[in-house]
PDB file of N, CA and C in Angstrom:
ATOM      1  N   UNK A1321      -1.711  -8.815  14.307  1.00 79.00           N
ATOM      2  CA  UNK A1321      -1.655  -8.766  13.851  1.00 79.00           C
ATOM      3  C   UNK A1321      -1.508  -7.141  13.228  1.00 79.00           C
ATOM      4  N   UNK A1322      -1.979  -6.316  14.282  1.00 73.00           N
ATOM      5  CA  UNK A1322      -1.871  -4.624  14.585  1.00 73.00           C
ATOM      6  C   UNK A1322      -1.099  -4.888  15.667  1.00 73.00           C
ATOM      7  N   UNK A1323      -0.681  -5.390  16.378  1.00 71.00           N
ATOM      8  CA  UNK A1323       0.498  -5.386  17.106  1.00 71.00           C
ATOM      9  C   UNK A1323       1.981  -6.247  16.548  1.00 71.00           C
ATOM     10  N   UNK A1324       1.749  -6.754  15.651  1.00 79.00           N
ATOM     11  CA  UNK A1324       2.933  -6.988  14.885  1.00 79.00           C
ATOM     12  C   UNK A1324       3.470  -5.533  13.823  1.00 79.00           C
ATOM     13  N   UNK A1325       2.375  -5.070  13.999  1.00 81.00           N
ATOM     14  CA  UNK A1325       2.475  -3.743  12.613  1.00 81.00           C
ATOM     15  C   UNK A1325       3.236  -2.303  13.590  1.00 81.00           C
ATOM     16  N   UNK A1326       2.925  -2.213  14.871  1.00 75.00           N
ATOM     17  CA  UNK A1326       2.906  -1.176  15.772  1.00 75.00           C
ATOM     18  C   UNK A1326       4.166  -1.466  16.105  1.00 75.00           C
ATOM     19  N   UNK A1327       4.959  -2.551  16.074  1.00 77.00           N
ATOM     20  CA  UNK A1327       6.445  -3.596  17.029  1.00 77.00           C
ATOM     21  C   UNK A1327       6.653  -2.487  15.554  1.00 77.00           C
ATOM     22  N   UNK A1328       6.602  -3.252  14.724  1.00 82.00           N
ATOM     23  CA  UNK A1328       7.554  -3.295  13.309  1.00 82.00           C
ATOM     24  C   UNK A1328       7.889  -1.304  12.975  1.00 82.00           C
ATOM     25  N   UNK A1329       6.998  -0.423  13.405  1.00 79.00           N
ATOM     26  CA  UNK A1329       6.734   0.608  12.822  1.00 79.00           C
ATOM     27  C   UNK A1329       7.300   1.382  14.154  1.00 79.00           C
ATOM     28  N   UNK A1330       7.849   1.369  14.952  1.00 76.00           N
ATOM     29  CA  UNK A1330       8.213   1.617  16.878  1.00 76.00           C
ATOM     30  C   UNK A1330       9.672   1.387  16.891  1.00 76.00           C
ATOM     31  N   UNK A1331       9.724  -0.289  16.756  1.00 81.00           N
ATOM     32  CA  UNK A1331      11.223  -0.212  16.727  1.00 81.00           C
ATOM     33  C   UNK A1331      12.429  -0.009  16.855  1.00 81.00           C
ATOM     34  N   UNK A1332      12.536  -0.023  14.988  1.00 84.00           N
ATOM     35  CA  UNK A1332      13.635   0.614  14.569  1.00 84.00           C
ATOM     36  C   UNK A1332      13.770   2.084  15.062  1.00 84.00           C
ATOM     37  N   UNK A1333      12.659   3.076  15.133  1.00 81.00           N
ATOM     38  CA  UNK A1333      12.688   4.398  15.248  1.00 81.00           C
ATOM     39  C   UNK A1333      13.586   4.726  16.335  1.00 81.00           C
ATOM     40  N   UNK A1334      13.293   3.735  17.609  1.00 80.00           N
ATOM     41  CA  UNK A1334      13.339   3.885  18.460  1.00 80.00           C
ATOM     42  C   UNK A1334      14.721   3.501  19.348  1.00 80.00           C
ATOM     43  N   UNK A1335      15.367   2.592  18.065  1.00 83.00           N
ATOM     44  CA  UNK A1335      16.663   2.524  18.200  1.00 83.00           C
ATOM     45  C   UNK A1335      17.561   3.650  17.933  1.00 83.00           C
ATOM     46  N   UNK A1336      17.689   3.981  16.687  1.00 83.00           N
ATOM     47  CA  UNK A1336      17.844   5.197  16.044  1.00 83.00           C
ATOM     48  C   UNK A1336      18.055   5.829  17.515  1.00 83.00           C
ATOM     49  N   UNK A1337      17.128   6.228  17.432  1.00 81.00           N
ATOM     50  CA  UNK A1337      16.955   7.770  18.279  1.00 81.00           C
ATOM     51  C   UNK A1337      17.691   7.352  19.146  1.00 81.00           C
ATOM     52  N   UNK A1338      17.520   6.439  19.603  1.00 82.00           N
ATOM     53  CA  UNK A1338      18.880   5.586  21.547  1.00 82.00           C
ATOM     54  C   UNK A1338      19.978   5.534  21.259  1.00 82.00           C
ATOM     55  N   UNK A1339      20.287   5.650  19.893  1.00 83.00           N
ATOM     56  CA  UNK A1339      21.994   5.887  19.572  1.00 83.00           C
ATOM     57  C   UNK A1339      22.388   7.059  18.373  1.00 83.00           C
ATOM     58  N   UNK A1340      21.306   7.984  17.987  1.00 81.00           N
ATOM     59  CA  UNK A1340      21.674   8.647  17.756  1.00 81.00           C
ATOM     60  C   UNK A1340      22.158  10.414  18.564  1.00 81.00           C
ATOM     61  N   UNK A1341      23.634  10.330  17.570  1.00 81.00           N
ATOM     62  CA  UNK A1341      24.814  11.877  18.333  1.00 81.00           C
ATOM     63  C   UNK A1341      25.146  11.065  19.243  1.00 81.00           C
ATOM     64  N   UNK A1342      25.501  10.306  19.235  1.00 82.00           N
ATOM     65  CA  UNK A1342      26.524   9.515  20.447  1.00 82.00           C
ATOM     66  C   UNK A1342      27.701   9.457  19.375  1.00 82.00           C
ATOM     67  N   UNK A1343      28.874   9.625  20.263  1.00 85.00           N
ATOM     68  CA  UNK A1343      30.074   9.947  19.429  1.00 85.00           C
ATOM     69  C   UNK A1343      30.668   8.009  19.633  1.00 85.00           C
ATOM     70  N   UNK A1344      30.715   7.777  19.022  1.00 83.00           N
ATOM     71  CA  UNK A1344      31.860   6.672  18.840  1.00 83.00           C
ATOM     72  C   UNK A1344      32.397   5.594  20.000  1.00 83.00           C
ATOM     73  N   UNK A1345      32.716   6.218  20.673  1.00 85.00           N
ATOM     74  CA  UNK A1345      33.261   5.193  22.088  1.00 85.00           C
ATOM     75  C   UNK A1345      31.343   5.165  23.121  1.00 85.00           C
ATOM     76  N   UNK A1346      30.619   5.892  22.951  1.00 86.00           N
ATOM     77  CA  UNK A1346      29.337   6.026  23.974  1.00 86.00           C
ATOM     78  C   UNK A1346      27.623   5.177  22.692  1.00 86.00           C
ATOM     79  N   UNK A1347      28.879   4.513  21.546  1.00 86.00           N
ATOM     80  CA  UNK A1347      27.457   4.442  20.960  1.00 86.00           C
ATOM     81  C   UNK A1347      26.719   2.338  21.537  1.00 86.00           C
ATOM     82  N   UNK A1348      28.097   2.479  21.657  1.00 87.00           N
ATOM     83  CA  UNK A1348      27.697   0.177  22.388  1.00 87.00           C
ATOM     84  C   UNK A1348      27.132   0.227  24.170  1.00 87.00           C
ATOM     85  N   UNK A1349      27.590   0.752  24.323  1.00 89.00           N
ATOM     86  CA  UNK A1349      27.262   1.466  25.989  1.00 89.00           C
ATOM     87  C   UNK A1349      25.411   2.626  25.814  1.00 89.00           C
ATOM     88  N   UNK A1350      24.933   3.320  24.678  1.00 88.00           N
ATOM     89  CA  UNK A1350      23.447   3.341  24.424  1.00 88.00           C
ATOM     90  C   UNK A1350      22.919   2.717  23.399  1.00 88.00           C
ATOM     91  N   UNK A1351      23.309   1.358  22.916  1.00 87.00           N
ATOM     92  CA  UNK A1351      22.818   0.356  22.205  1.00 87.00           C
ATOM     93  C   UNK A1351      21.931  -0.604  23.365  1.00 87.00           C
ATOM     94  N   UNK A1352      23.313  -1.093  24.296  1.00 90.00           N
ATOM     95  CA  UNK A1352      23.470  -2.102  25.455  1.00 90.00           C
ATOM     96  C   UNK A1352      21.988  -1.346  26.179  1.00 90.00           C
ATOM     97  N   UNK A1353      21.978   0.421  26.616  1.00 91.00           N
ATOM     98  CA  UNK A1353      21.080   0.762  27.698  1.00 91.00           C
ATOM     99  C   UNK A1353      19.689   0.454  26.994  1.00 91.00           C
ATOM    100  N   UNK A1354      19.886   0.417  25.421  1.00 89.00           N
ATOM    101  CA  UNK A1354      18.385   0.455  24.732  1.00 89.00           C
ATOM    102  C   UNK A1354      18.152  -1.173  24.596  1.00 89.00           C
ATOM    103  N   UNK A1355      19.246  -1.519  24.897  1.00 90.00           N
ATOM    104  CA  UNK A1355      18.139  -2.948  23.847  1.00 90.00           C
ATOM    105  C   UNK A1355      18.017  -4.045  25.765  1.00 90.00           C
ATOM    106  N   UNK A1356      18.819  -2.916  27.447  1.00 94.00           N
ATOM    107  CA  UNK A1356      18.153  -3.445  28.542  1.00 94.00           C
ATOM    108  C   UNK A1356      16.384  -3.518  29.190  1.00 94.00           C
ATOM    109  N   UNK A1357      16.560  -2.319  27.973  1.00 90.00           N
ATOM    110  CA  UNK A1357      15.083  -1.257  28.808  1.00 90.00           C
ATOM    111  C   UNK A1357      13.963  -2.457  27.723  1.00 90.00           C
ATOM    112  N   UNK A1358      14.211  -2.803  26.042  1.00 87.00           N
ATOM    113  CA  UNK A1358      13.478  -3.209  25.653  1.00 87.00           C
ATOM    114  C   UNK A1358      13.475  -4.166  25.906  1.00 87.00           C
ATOM    115  N   UNK A1359      14.321  -5.544  27.152  1.00 92.00           N
ATOM    116  CA  UNK A1359      14.400  -6.892  26.960  1.00 92.00           C
ATOM    117  C   UNK A1359      13.097  -6.492  28.632  1.00 92.00           C
ATOM    118  N   UNK A1360      13.199  -4.984  29.232  1.00 94.00           N
ATOM    119  CA  UNK A1360      12.814  -4.553  30.731  1.00 94.00           C
ATOM    120  C   UNK A1360      11.423  -4.568  30.168  1.00 94.00           C
ATOM    121  N   UNK A1361      10.933  -4.194  28.830  1.00 88.00           N
ATOM    122  CA  UNK A1361       9.667  -3.735  28.759  1.00 88.00           C
ATOM    123  C   UNK A1361       8.586  -4.956  27.910  1.00 88.00           C
ATOM    124  N   UNK A1362       9.536  -5.470  27.557  1.00 88.00           N
ATOM    125  CA  UNK A1362       9.115  -6.696  27.194  1.00 88.00           C
ATOM    126  C   UNK A1362       8.353  -7.465  28.179  1.00 88.00           C
ATOM    127  N   UNK A1363       9.574  -7.624  28.908  1.00 95.00           N
ATOM    128  CA  UNK A1363       8.488  -8.900  30.159  1.00 95.00           C
ATOM    129  C   UNK A1363       7.697  -8.105  31.061  1.00 95.00           C
ATOM    130  N   UNK A1364       7.205  -6.903  31.469  1.00 94.00           N
ATOM    131  CA  UNK A1364       6.627  -6.307  31.963  1.00 94.00           C
ATOM    132  C   UNK A1364       5.323  -6.273  31.359  1.00 94.00           C
ATOM    133  N   UNK A1365       5.493  -5.454  30.062  1.00 91.00           N
ATOM    134  CA  UNK A1365       4.274  -5.436  29.118  1.00 91.00           C
ATOM    135  C   UNK A1365       3.843  -6.831  28.932  1.00 91.00           C
ATOM    136  N   UNK A1366       4.174  -8.078  28.606  1.00 93.00           N
ATOM    137  CA  UNK A1366       4.230  -9.384  28.941  1.00 93.00           C
ATOM    138  C   UNK A1366       3.258  -9.695  30.086  1.00 93.00           C
ATOM    139  N   UNK A1367       3.727  -9.795  31.368  1.00 96.00           N
ATOM    140  CA  UNK A1367       3.413  -9.714  32.019  1.00 96.00           C
ATOM    141  C   UNK A1367       1.561  -9.299  32.819  1.00 96.00           C
ATOM    142  N   UNK A1368       1.937  -7.524  32.045  1.00 95.00           N
ATOM    143  CA  UNK A1368       0.744  -6.621  31.910  1.00 95.00           C
ATOM    144  C   UNK A1368      -0.714  -7.199  31.206  1.00 95.00           C
ATOM    145  N   UNK A1369      -0.504  -7.524  29.780  1.00 95.00           N
ATOM    146  CA  UNK A1369      -1.446  -6.928  29.137  1.00 95.00           C
ATOM    147  C   UNK A1369      -1.938  -8.863  29.416  1.00 95.00           C
ATOM    148  N   UNK A1370      -1.410 -10.312  30.003  1.00 96.00           N
ATOM    149  CA  UNK A1370      -2.004 -11.452  30.457  1.00 96.00           C
ATOM    150  C   UNK A1370      -2.317 -10.649  31.823  1.00 96.00           C
ATOM    151  N   UNK A1371      -2.281 -10.030  32.172  1.00 97.00           N
ATOM    152  CA  UNK A1371      -3.571 -10.133  33.008  1.00 97.00           C
ATOM    153  C   UNK A1371      -4.232  -9.226  33.107  1.00 97.00           C
ATOM    154  N   UNK A1372      -4.318  -8.022  32.224  1.00 96.00           N
ATOM    155  CA  UNK A1372      -5.272  -7.451  31.672  1.00 96.00           C
ATOM    156  C   UNK A1372      -6.669  -8.925  31.077  1.00 96.00           C
ATOM    157  N   UNK A1373      -5.612  -9.704  29.866  1.00 96.00           N
ATOM    158  CA  UNK A1373      -6.896 -10.814  29.193  1.00 96.00           C
ATOM    159  C   UNK A1373      -7.427 -11.545  30.171  1.00 96.00           C
ATOM    160  N   UNK A1374      -6.470 -12.134  31.725  1.00 96.00           N
ATOM    161  CA  UNK A1374      -7.285 -12.837  31.956  1.00 96.00           C
ATOM    162  C   UNK A1374      -8.019 -12.401  33.215  1.00 96.00           C
ATOM    163  N   UNK A1375      -7.832 -11.127  33.722  1.00 96.00           N
ATOM    164  CA  UNK A1375      -8.796 -10.245  34.322  1.00 96.00           C
ATOM    165  C   UNK A1375      -9.853 -10.358  33.379  1.00 96.00           C
ATOM    166  N   UNK A1376      -9.825  -9.713  32.050  1.00 96.00           N
ATOM    167  CA  UNK A1376     -10.966  -9.363  31.802  1.00 96.00           C
ATOM    168  C   UNK A1376     -11.883 -10.125  31.011  1.00 96.00           C
ATOM    169  N   UNK A1377     -11.206 -11.290  30.916  1.00 96.00           N
ATOM    170  CA  UNK A1377     -11.486 -12.794  30.826  1.00 96.00           C
ATOM    171  C   UNK A1377     -12.484 -13.262  32.300  1.00 96.00           C
ATOM    172  N   UNK A1378     -12.007 -13.539  32.874  1.00 95.00           N
ATOM    173  CA  UNK A1378     -13.007 -13.289  34.223  1.00 95.00           C
ATOM    174  C   UNK A1378     -14.141 -12.890  34.532  1.00 95.00           C
ATOM    175  N   UNK A1379     -14.411 -11.434  34.010  1.00 95.00           N
ATOM    176  CA  UNK A1379     -15.080 -10.291  34.350  1.00 95.00           C
ATOM    177  C   UNK A1379     -16.529 -10.789  33.564  1.00 95.00           C
ATOM    178  N   UNK A1380     -15.735 -10.881  32.762  1.00 95.00           N
ATOM    179  CA  UNK A1380     -16.877 -11.538  31.644  1.00 95.00           C
ATOM    180  C   UNK A1380     -17.526 -12.985  31.912  1.00 95.00           C
ATOM    181  N   UNK A1381     -16.584 -13.830  31.992  1.00 95.00           N
ATOM    182  CA  UNK A1381     -17.327 -14.812  32.427  1.00 95.00           C
ATOM    183  C   UNK A1381     -18.432 -15.032  34.228  1.00 95.00           C
ATOM    184  N   UNK A1382     -17.883 -13.934  34.823  1.00 94.00           N
ATOM    185  CA  UNK A1382     -18.717 -13.333  35.653  1.00 94.00           C
ATOM    186  C   UNK A1382     -19.879 -12.152  35.529  1.00 94.00           C
ATOM    187  N   UNK A1383     -19.787 -11.792  34.504  1.00 94.00           N
ATOM    188  CA  UNK A1383     -21.099 -11.202  34.725  1.00 94.00           C
ATOM    189  C   UNK A1383     -22.785 -11.929  33.722  1.00 94.00           C
ATOM    190  N   UNK A1384     -21.972 -13.264  32.809  1.00 91.00           N
ATOM    191  CA  UNK A1384     -22.400 -13.596  31.816  1.00 91.00           C
ATOM    192  C   UNK A1384     -23.802 -14.442  32.693  1.00 91.00           C
ATOM    193  N   UNK A1385     -24.888 -14.916  32.937  1.00 91.00           N
ATOM    194  CA  UNK A1385     -25.793 -15.925  33.472  1.00 91.00           C
ATOM    195  C   UNK A1385     -25.131 -17.305  32.695  1.00 91.00           C
ATOM    196  N   UNK A1386     -25.098 -17.333  31.445  1.00 91.00           N
ATOM    197  CA  UNK A1386     -25.003 -18.734  31.193  1.00 91.00           C
ATOM    198  C   UNK A1386     -23.644 -18.360  30.168  1.00 91.00           C
ATOM    199  N   UNK A1387     -22.062 -18.124  30.641  1.00 89.00           N
ATOM    200  CA  UNK A1387     -21.937 -17.796  29.425  1.00 89.00           C
ATOM    201  C   UNK A1387     -20.310 -19.197  28.816  1.00 89.00           C
ATOM    202  N   UNK A1388     -20.087 -18.275  27.611  1.00 92.00           N
ATOM    203  CA  UNK A1388     -19.776 -19.614  26.807  1.00 92.00           C
ATOM    204  C   UNK A1388     -18.221 -18.980  27.116  1.00 92.00           C
ATOM    205  N   UNK A1389     -17.299 -20.186  27.510  1.00 91.00           N
ATOM    206  CA  UNK A1389     -15.296 -20.043  27.930  1.00 91.00           C
ATOM    207  C   UNK A1389     -14.910 -19.572  26.355  1.00 91.00           C
ATOM    208  N   UNK A1390     -15.517 -20.017  25.155  1.00 93.00           N
ATOM    209  CA  UNK A1390     -14.617 -19.510  24.269  1.00 93.00           C
ATOM    210  C   UNK A1390     -14.431 -17.905  24.084  1.00 93.00           C
ATOM    211  N   UNK A1391     -15.905 -17.488  24.110  1.00 94.00           N
ATOM    212  CA  UNK A1391     -16.585 -15.991  23.767  1.00 94.00           C
ATOM    213  C   UNK A1391     -16.125 -15.194  25.100  1.00 94.00           C
ATOM    214  N   UNK A1392     -15.771 -15.646  26.076  1.00 95.00           N
ATOM    215  CA  UNK A1392     -14.674 -15.072  27.031  1.00 95.00           C
ATOM    216  C   UNK A1392     -13.703 -15.292  27.034  1.00 95.00           C
ATOM    217  N   UNK A1393     -13.262 -15.820  25.768  1.00 95.00           N
ATOM    218  CA  UNK A1393     -11.359 -15.836  25.627  1.00 95.00           C
ATOM    219  C   UNK A1393     -11.184 -14.718  24.668  1.00 95.00           C
ATOM    220  N   UNK A1394     -11.609 -14.572  23.637  1.00 96.00           N
ATOM    221  CA  UNK A1394     -12.113 -13.931  22.709  1.00 96.00           C
ATOM    222  C   UNK A1394     -11.961 -12.598  23.368  1.00 96.00           C
ATOM    223  N   UNK A1395     -13.073 -12.395  24.091  1.00 96.00           N
ATOM    224  CA  UNK A1395     -13.239 -10.632  24.886  1.00 96.00           C
ATOM    225  C   UNK A1395     -11.353 -10.679  25.501  1.00 96.00           C
ATOM    226  N   UNK A1396     -11.941 -11.819  26.267  1.00 96.00           N
ATOM    227  CA  UNK A1396     -10.222 -11.010  26.889  1.00 96.00           C
ATOM    228  C   UNK A1396      -8.898 -10.670  26.177  1.00 96.00           C
ATOM    229  N   UNK A1397      -8.893 -10.779  25.629  1.00 95.00           N
ATOM    230  CA  UNK A1397      -7.643 -11.661  24.332  1.00 95.00           C
ATOM    231  C   UNK A1397      -8.026  -9.762  23.179  1.00 95.00           C
ATOM    232  N   UNK A1398      -9.627 -10.129  23.008  1.00 96.00           N
ATOM    233  CA  UNK A1398      -9.580  -8.469  22.449  1.00 96.00           C
ATOM    234  C   UNK A1398      -9.230  -7.091  23.068  1.00 96.00           C
ATOM    235  N   UNK A1399      -9.728  -7.762  24.396  1.00 96.00           N
ATOM    236  CA  UNK A1399      -9.702  -5.987  25.789  1.00 96.00           C
ATOM    237  C   UNK A1399      -7.879  -6.303  25.768  1.00 96.00           C
ATOM    238  N   UNK A1400      -7.329  -7.211  26.158  1.00 95.00           N
ATOM    239  CA  UNK A1400      -5.741  -6.755  25.907  1.00 95.00           C
ATOM    240  C   UNK A1400      -4.572  -6.150  24.616  1.00 95.00           C
ATOM    241  N   UNK A1401      -5.675  -7.099  23.513  1.00 92.00           N
ATOM    242  CA  UNK A1401      -4.585  -6.444  22.526  1.00 92.00           C
ATOM    243  C   UNK A1401      -5.111  -4.598  21.484  1.00 92.00           C
ATOM    244  N   UNK A1402      -6.552  -4.513  22.507  1.00 94.00           N
ATOM    245  CA  UNK A1402      -6.702  -2.715  22.115  1.00 94.00           C
ATOM    246  C   UNK A1402      -5.890  -1.963  22.939  1.00 94.00           C
ATOM    247  N   UNK A1403      -5.384  -2.373  24.422  1.00 94.00           N
ATOM    248  CA  UNK A1403      -4.266  -1.614  24.941  1.00 94.00           C
ATOM    249  C   UNK A1403      -2.915  -1.980  24.757  1.00 94.00           C
ATOM    250  N   UNK A1404      -2.920  -3.274  24.248  1.00 89.00           N
ATOM    251  CA  UNK A1404      -1.912  -2.899  23.507  1.00 89.00           C
ATOM    252  C   UNK A1404      -1.264  -1.880  22.375  1.00 89.00           C
ATOM    253  N   UNK A1405      -1.839  -2.296  21.243  1.00 87.00           N
ATOM    254  CA  UNK A1405      -2.592  -1.096  20.469  1.00 87.00           C
ATOM    255  C   UNK A1405      -2.702   0.494  20.957  1.00 87.00           C
ATOM    256  N   UNK A1406      -2.895   0.687  21.961  1.00 92.00           N
ATOM    257  CA  UNK A1406      -3.038   1.834  21.903  1.00 92.00           C
ATOM    258  C   UNK A1406      -1.679   2.897  22.609  1.00 92.00           C
ATOM    259  N   UNK A1407      -1.187   0.998  23.153  1.00 88.00           N
ATOM    260  CA  UNK A1407       0.756   1.926  24.460  1.00 88.00           C
ATOM    261  C   UNK A1407       1.210   2.136  22.893  1.00 88.00           C
ATOM    262  N   UNK A1408       1.002   1.701  21.945  1.00 81.00           N
ATOM    263  CA  UNK A1408       2.716   1.261  20.708  1.00 81.00           C
ATOM    264  C   UNK A1408       2.222   2.463  20.029  1.00 81.00           C
ATOM    265  N   UNK A1409       0.877   3.229  20.241  1.00 87.00           N
ATOM    266  CA  UNK A1409       0.661   4.322  19.563  1.00 87.00           C
ATOM    267  C   UNK A1409       0.605   5.562  20.030  1.00 87.00           C
ATOM    268  N   UNK A1410       0.377   4.943  21.012  1.00 90.00           N
ATOM    269  CA  UNK A1410       1.640   6.581  22.012  1.00 90.00           C
ATOM    270  C   UNK A1410       2.473   6.169  22.091  1.00 90.00           C
ATOM    271  N   UNK A1411       3.570   5.574  21.545  1.00 82.00           N
ATOM    272  CA  UNK A1411       5.078   5.388  21.825  1.00 82.00           C
ATOM    273  C   UNK A1411       5.518   5.967  20.319  1.00 82.00           C
ATOM    274  N   UNK A1412       4.434   5.244  19.910  1.00 80.00           N
ATOM    275  CA  UNK A1412       5.133   5.939  18.083  1.00 80.00           C
ATOM    276  C   UNK A1412       4.993   7.420  18.067  1.00 80.00           C
ATOM    277  N   UNK A1413       4.114   8.109  19.102  1.00 88.00           N
ATOM    278  CA  UNK A1413       3.906   9.208  19.295  1.00 88.00           C
ATOM    279  C   UNK A1413       4.766   9.926  19.137  1.00 88.00           C
ATOM    280  N   UNK A1414       5.220   9.260  20.804  1.00 86.00           N
ATOM    281  CA  UNK A1414       6.428   9.891  22.003  1.00 86.00           C
ATOM    282  C   UNK A1414       8.229  10.108  20.754  1.00 86.00           C
ATOM    283  N   UNK A1415       7.913   8.866  19.707  1.00 78.00           N
ATOM    284  CA  UNK A1415       9.196   8.428  19.337  1.00 78.00           C
ATOM    285  C   UNK A1415       8.790   9.810  17.699  1.00 78.00           C
ATOM    286  N   UNK A1416       8.284   9.605  17.144  1.00 84.00           N
ATOM    287  CA  UNK A1416       8.229  10.755  16.132  1.00 84.00           C
ATOM    288  C   UNK A1416       8.364  12.257  16.866  1.00 84.00           C
ATOM    289  N   UNK A1417       7.436  12.710  17.946  1.00 87.00           N
ATOM    290  CA  UNK A1417       7.869  13.577  19.172  1.00 87.00           C
ATOM    291  C   UNK A1417       9.356  13.800  19.468  1.00 87.00           C
ATOM    292  N   UNK A1418       9.818  12.942  19.730  1.00 80.00           N
ATOM    293  CA  UNK A1418      12.126  12.972  20.306  1.00 80.00           C
ATOM    294  C   UNK A1418      12.384  13.363  18.831  1.00 80.00           C
ATOM    295  N   UNK A1419      11.637  12.763  17.597  1.00 75.00           N
ATOM    296  CA  UNK A1419      12.812  12.869  16.363  1.00 75.00           C
ATOM    297  C   UNK A1419      12.827  14.172  15.851  1.00 75.00           C
ATOM    298  N   UNK A1420      10.888  14.743  15.616  1.00 82.00           N
ATOM    299  CA  UNK A1420      11.408  16.121  15.153  1.00 82.00           C
ATOM    300  C   UNK A1420      12.282  17.206  16.321  1.00 82.00           C
ATOM    301  N   UNK A1421      12.035  16.777  17.975  1.00 78.00           N
ATOM    302  CA  UNK A1421      12.828  17.773  18.221  1.00 78.00           C
ATOM    303  C   UNK A1421      14.322  17.807  18.152  1.00 78.00           C
ATOM    304  N   UNK A1422      14.832  16.429  18.176  1.00 68.00           N
ATOM    305  CA  UNK A1422      16.065  16.292  17.551  1.00 68.00           C
ATOM    306  C   UNK A1422      16.354  17.418  16.613  1.00 68.00           C
ATOM    307  N   UNK A1423      15.497  16.808  15.987  1.00 69.00           N
ATOM    308  CA  UNK A1423      16.262  17.645  14.459  1.00 69.00           C
ATOM    309  C   UNK A1423      15.492  19.025  14.639  1.00 69.00           C
ATOM    310  N   UNK A1424      14.857  19.777  15.186  1.00 69.00           N
ATOM    311  CA  UNK A1424      14.853  20.919  15.284  1.00 69.00           C
ATOM    312  C   UNK A1424      15.432  21.439  15.670  1.00 69.00           C
ATOM    313  N   UNK A1425      16.813  20.871  17.044  1.00 66.00           N
ATOM    314  CA  UNK A1425      17.319  21.671  18.192  1.00 66.00           C
ATOM    315  C   UNK A1425      19.226  21.988  17.090  1.00 66.00           C
ATOM    316  N   UNK A1426      18.907  23.080  17.037  1.00 64.00           N
ATOM    317  CA  UNK A1426      20.894  23.164  15.831  1.00 64.00           C
ATOM    318  C   UNK A1426      21.844  22.128  17.147  1.00 64.00           C
ATOM    319  N   UNK A1427      22.384  21.916  16.505  1.00 62.00           N
ATOM    320  CA  UNK A1427      23.494  20.503  16.956  1.00 62.00           C
ATOM    321  C   UNK A1427      25.159  21.297  17.057  1.00 62.00           C
ATOM    322  N   UNK A1428      25.952  21.272  18.165  1.00 57.00           N
ATOM    323  CA  UNK A1428      27.139  21.585  18.426  1.00 57.00           C
ATOM    324  C   UNK A1428      28.198  21.464  17.112  1.00 57.00           C
ATOM    325  N   UNK A1429      29.005  21.958  16.957  1.00 56.00           N
ATOM    326  CA  UNK A1429      30.105  21.559  15.676  1.00 56.00           C
ATOM    327  C   UNK A1429      30.901  20.618  16.432  1.00 56.00           C
ATOM    328  N   UNK A1430      31.274  19.427  16.106  1.00 55.00           N
ATOM    329  CA  UNK A1430      31.995  18.584  16.486  1.00 55.00           C
ATOM    330  C   UNK A1430      33.221  19.208  16.850  1.00 55.00           C
ATOM    331  N   UNK A1431      34.394  18.418  17.445  1.00 56.00           N
ATOM    332  CA  UNK A1431      35.825  19.223  17.161  1.00 56.00           C
ATOM    333  C   UNK A1431      36.658  18.047  16.715  1.00 56.00           C
ATOM    334  N   UNK A1432      37.809  18.064  16.573  1.00 51.00           N
ATOM    335  CA  UNK A1432      38.379  16.697  15.717  1.00 51.00           C
ATOM    336  C   UNK A1432      39.049  16.394  17.037  1.00 51.00           C
ATOM    337  N   UNK A1433      38.702  16.544  18.301  1.00 52.00           N
ATOM    338  CA  UNK A1433      39.695  15.680  19.294  1.00 52.00           C
ATOM    339  C   UNK A1433      38.915  14.826  19.582  1.00 52.00           C
ATOM    340  N   UNK A1434      38.976  13.336  20.016  1.00 54.00           N
ATOM    341  CA  UNK A1434      39.173  12.154  20.084  1.00 54.00           C
ATOM    342  C   UNK A1434      39.057  12.024  21.840  1.00 54.00           C
ATOM    343  N   UNK A1435      38.438  11.220  22.191  1.00 49.00           N
ATOM    344  CA  UNK A1435      38.187  10.780  23.732  1.00 49.00           C
ATOM    345  C   UNK A1435      38.605   9.568  24.148  1.00 49.00           C
TER     346      UNK A1435
END
């Protein structure tokens, strides 16, 4: 639930941030770059969190004299989801900071010339 909540709070603002201030003919390229980065991040994040969960599960099994596999699996998933929550909170803080900086920066007036 925390991962889903975090993704729901982080993804729409970052998508808006990626295309904010773009000229009409650049919005498609900015959106494509954002989507490519999102897909790459999802693939690498899944691999990272899966490796973390497997490592935490193995460490739990190795450190106990009579480990229970279900308890080890819960420990591994809890560790991975805690790290995912921290990553999403950091992304939310970074997005908020970027929005604040963009809002505070004065914008150059647009000319009527189209490129």
